[in-house]
Structures are given as C-alpha cells and as structure tokens.
Amino acid sequence: MKDTLQFTLPPGSRSFLSLSFLFVVVAGFCWGSTRWQNINEEGSFLNYRRQSLIGEETYSIVSRDGALFIKAKQSENERGKITGFETEMQMKADLTPIFYENKFITTTETLNELKVLVTPSGVSVAEGDMDVQLKPLGDFFPVHSDIPAAVEMMMYHYYFAQGKEQPIITYPRGKVTIEFRKQDTVEIKGKTLVLDRYKVKGITWGFEVVWLDQAKNLIASVKANTQIREVIRKGYEEGLPTFIKGNVEEQMEALAEYTRQAKGIGGKLVALVGGDVVDGLTADTKRDMTVIVEGGKIMLIGPRKDTAIPRDARVIDVTGKTLIPGLWDMHAHSNQVQWAPAYLAGGVTTIRDNGNEVEFATAFRDAVEQKGALGPDILLAGMTDGEGILGNGIIRARTPEEARNVVAMYYSKGYRQIKIYNSLKPEIVKVLAEEAHKLGITVTGHVPRAVGNAREAVELGMDMLSHQGLFLSVLFPGVSFDVMRVKKLLLGEITLAQIDSATEFFLKHKTVLDPTIALDIKASLPTGAPVESVMPDVGRQAYELWEGKRFQKGLTPEKAQEARKNVVKAMDIIGHFVRAGIPVVAGTDNAVPVFSLYLEIESYSKLGHLTPLQALQSATIVPARAMGLALHTGTLEAGKEADIAILEKNPLDSIDNIRSVSAVVTNGNYYESRLLWPLADFLGNN
C-alpha cells in the first residue's frame, strides 16, 4: 500500500513556481532505517579559511509526518566581510530530496541563490538570475559550491542509503563522485577515533577531502575553489592537523596523476622548428626560426635555414606559430593542484604565490621543483598579518619577537618574500622588513590600515605593493587610502605635479607595483552584465568555478560608471609609471583562473596606453627582474631556461592574441594546451 505524504511548502515557494495548489508527493517506501524515525538533532560546524576560524553553521534535522526537515544557518566574518545564508531542505524518509532552498541573508559578491522543487512534471530548478529550468524526475541531489555542511552530510547519507556506489546526479548541473581513500585516526578529548577519508568530486573545483565517522556523519572537509577552507564539526577541532595533512596527501597524489596523464614530450634535446620568435626584449619578431632546447635550457635560437638540428633531437613543428617567453602570474593564490594544468595550458610557466597555507604551498612547490611534477615554477610569499578578526590566516605578528620568528620560519622553508597584510601595525612592518632584508628576501603586499599610505609603507621597508586602490595613495601624501575612498579623490583632477612626485618616490625606492586591475574591472560591472563581457573565455572554466564567478551582484549603473572611470584613471597613471621606468607586474588575485591574467595584460595596453611589448613584459621579464631571476628566465635567449609559451597568433600584432596559447615548454617538457585543459576540468580553446 503506497502512503501519501503531504507537506506545506516553505514561505515563498508558491510564488517561486506560481503554484496554486498544495503539492502532494506519492512516496513508495517503508520508513526503513530507524535512524531517521523521530529524529530531532541539532549541531554545528565551524568554518575556517586558511585554518583561521571565521564562522559557524548551525543546523537541525527533524522528522515529522513521515518526512525529514533540515534547516541550516551560517554566518561568517571573513576579514570584516559579513556573509551568511539560510537553507531549508525536505526529504522523504528514504532520503530522496523533495525541496531545497538556499538564500543569502547578507550582501556578498556571489549571490547564487538556489531553489529546487520536485513537481509532478519534473524537478524545477531556479538558480540565481537564470530562467527556471525543468529537470527530469529521477534520482538526484541539489548541489552547488556553497552547499551547507548539513546538507552535504545528508547527501552522504543519501548516497550510502542507495546501496550502490555510483555517481550522484546533481541539479542544477553535473554529478558527484565519492571515492573511499583510507582511514585516519584522530585524538579527540583523549579518545582515539577512526574516520573514513573520501575524495569527493563535483561540489568544488577539482575535489574536496571529506572525513565521515562510522555512522556516515560528516566530521570535516577541506576544499579550495581558489581559497582553502576547512569545515569541522564542533567538538572535533583537535583533528585540524590531521585534516590539513590528509588534504595535502590527496592533492599531491592528484598532482602525480596529472603528471602521468599529461604525457609531455620530453627528452634531452628538443628542436622547435619554424616558429616566429618574440624574445621579450625588443619589438622585433624573428621569422621562421629554430629553437634548440637541451636539458630544459635554450641552447640556440637561429633562422631555420641556417640552423642545424642535432641528429638525436626530438623535432616539433611549430610553423606559423609565435614563441614568446612563458608568462608569469605575480599575484597567484594557487590553493589546489588543478592550477598546475590550468596555468600551463594558458602559457603560464612561473607564479608568485602571494599567500597560502604553508603545508600545501610548500608541498606543491617542492613537487614541481624537486620531483618533476606538472606545473609552473612556484615562488612563495609568506602571508603575515596582525591581531584581530580582520586578520588573514593564522600566521600573525603582533610583537617584534613574533615578527622575527615569522620571518625565520618562512626563510627556513624557502620562501622568497614576506607578504604584508592589512592588520599589521607600522612598527611590526618595520621589524618584518628589517629581518627579511637581513636574510636577503624582500617584502611585498598590502598597505596596512594602520599605515594608511603607500609612502609610509615603502619608508617602513616594503619593496613591492599590491592593488592599485592601495598603492595609488602615493598621490596624496599623508592621506590614508580609506580617506581617499570616502572623498573619492582618485576621481578628481590629478595634477601632473602629483604624478611626478609619486613617480620620483617610487623610482627612488625601486618599488615594484602589482595593480591587479582585472579585479577592479570585474568588480566595476553593472548588475546583469555577464563576466564574459570582459573575459570572453570565462565560460570555459570548470562549472563549479563558473557558478561562483557568474553570479555576482554587480553595481548600479551610476556606481558602475563611476567605478569604470576610476579604473581608466588608475590605468592612465600606472601607464605613466611604466613609461617612467617603474616596474609594474601582472597578477590576478584569483579574479578568474588564468583568463584574468590575459585581461590584466590587455588592460595595460588598452587602458594604460602601453605598447604590446611593454604589456607583455609585465608578465615576463619585469617580474623576472623583480624576483632576481632575470639571468635565468623571462626572455627567450640562449643560456636561459626554456620557459616558452607557443601561440597561434603574435601578441605584438594585437595584444588580444595573448589568448591564443596552444602549447607550452617548461622544465624540459613540451605540453599541448588541448591535452592540459581537460585535466583542470576546463574546456579547450579549439
């Protein structure tokens, strides 16, 4: 006998589907597991970003009238940005989902509100600002990258209740696969507990690492999606080191597998024959050339007709293509190994990781540098912040002694820079800079709030500055960038005297600037304007990334116009800096993986009025010089490392051609982009 389950929809659901009836679900099931009978459970999960506690999610699971009702509420304070969401879910007793609604309760950049409802004619899905879709009835689970931990836990219960280890079809799109990896033991309040470790794909870019207890309850997860986050069931915080270690193990195993799959063309001798060469030094293009690579270094560059190819060389025909120096991303946050194939596919052979978890960052770098793993060369800048809730990460310098210890720790692990963040006090910045310089490493990062102005930051010892919205405070001596924003000084008339004074100051101190203008361009889009309007490749990225980048709040037309003026004005000034000799380096800060680097480079030419060569140099020889590596890389010259991006079109003809990367050479291997993009779950460009 089939039971009839009747329930009341949550407020707003009727308007969502224009329903004028009370939906009735016919459920053919027995109550099954006694676990879900008369359940009335409450709990919470702690949310961490880079191991720093930033929020909490509370949840409840209640059985009523033969159904399960799940509610979750999350609140985070992430460096002063208050965000949160409320979620309701209803499931049949066999854990089949009936209704799901996730909505944000505070303002946030990503507004991917999701509503899913089973109806007699199909599963109705409303995602963000997209049209309502009707999906087929059948086994599915509602999943998006912002899925609450409580709902994710119910997904695992649903998965194991099915009794079949098959992927879970998910709405709005995709599927989730769950792979058992091993068992880990953790010590919690003096007791040894055994947890099952799983690798879960389909929720976040790449995968997340998940730990379940023997009752299949979610205990912890570590995931990235461009920034590392840890979620831990309250009471299990002592297990954090185990969870960090487990994530690094799984990431490195995945990188090893990518390396096996990439199948780069290597060998002691490789000859790239017939391509045009842009060496990165001059605006000349050398036509129909041969480049001989031996042991990962450029041995010879010469005209094809005059260059003898060694008999034992592996020959690669690059006729009609353009060879340029491998690109640099000088403001990366490569928090997961999927960056490795993505960066190489896009022609990026070197990155400066500008703040990351130490355990993962050092393992990633060492795998590439010491074990020959697939990936760009990685230079590390160590994130360092001060006290308080606005701080970033867990490595803090609140006293001079702590500052000295932080520098010593980073130096011992091979970091090349100290990264200054917002909450550091001026006197601590000074100690950090002095200690770093004693050891021969440099100091980069933000202008801290307590410092307030780029001039003061540089005078305290900072060698490099990030984000144009911070370092352009140099135009207003004695005025903090917070005051600048309030008074909108950048939108006013900037005198030539101000620019000349700022230029003289930066030249005197040999300051390197990292504008991250692509971030500002993306942030200046009006409501409803797709990210594709400024980054046409964005739709090729993994769908879990697309979800977060696609659904953004946007600005009112008036504010968007004002923001755009600010961007144009800033780039005009930055262009002046470059022409005066101030080093400006291209970096993305994760606006959109890889593709935002192209926008950054293009903007230097189009908005900064730089030549295509100057724009290209911001991502090649200029960062190489800034990091003290110009003798080894950054241009295509005999004797240098063979870091080469191979393009279908010449970027000196049009800077937009920077997007036409089809292959890359790095660390002695030649890789075709079309084979690398799928490893990163990106669509190819062919």
PDB file of N, CA and C in Angstrom, residues 153 204 323 414 458 485:
ATOM      1  N   MET A 153      26.195  16.685   4.398  1.00  0.00           N
ATOM      2  CA  MET A 153      26.139  15.474   5.212  1.00  0.00           C
ATOM      3  C   MET A 153      24.955  14.596   4.802  1.00  0.00           C
ATOM      4  N   THR A 204      33.117  21.190  -5.554  1.00  0.00           N
ATOM      5  CA  THR A 204      34.047  22.298  -5.691  1.00  0.00           C
ATOM      6  C   THR A 204      34.984  22.003  -6.852  1.00  0.00           C
ATOM      7  N   LEU A 323      56.425  32.094 -30.735  1.00  0.00           N
ATOM      8  CA  LEU A 323      57.001  31.700 -29.456  1.00  0.00           C
ATOM      9  C   LEU A 323      57.319  32.945 -28.642  1.00  0.00           C
ATOM     10  N   GLY A 414      62.164  28.201   2.629  1.00  0.00           N
ATOM     11  CA  GLY A 414      62.487  28.572   1.261  1.00  0.00           C
ATOM     12  C   GLY A 414      61.607  29.633   0.644  1.00  0.00           C
ATOM     13  N   VAL A 458      56.299  52.094   2.080  1.00  0.00           N
ATOM     14  CA  VAL A 458      57.608  51.937   1.441  1.00  0.00           C
ATOM     15  C   VAL A 458      58.717  52.402   2.387  1.00  0.00           C
ATOM     16  N   ARG A 485      39.038  56.960  -0.350  1.00  0.00           N
ATOM     17  CA  ARG A 485      37.806  56.360  -0.854  1.00  0.00           C
ATOM     18  C   ARG A 485      36.608  57.210  -0.487  1.00  0.00           C
TER      19      ARG A 485
END
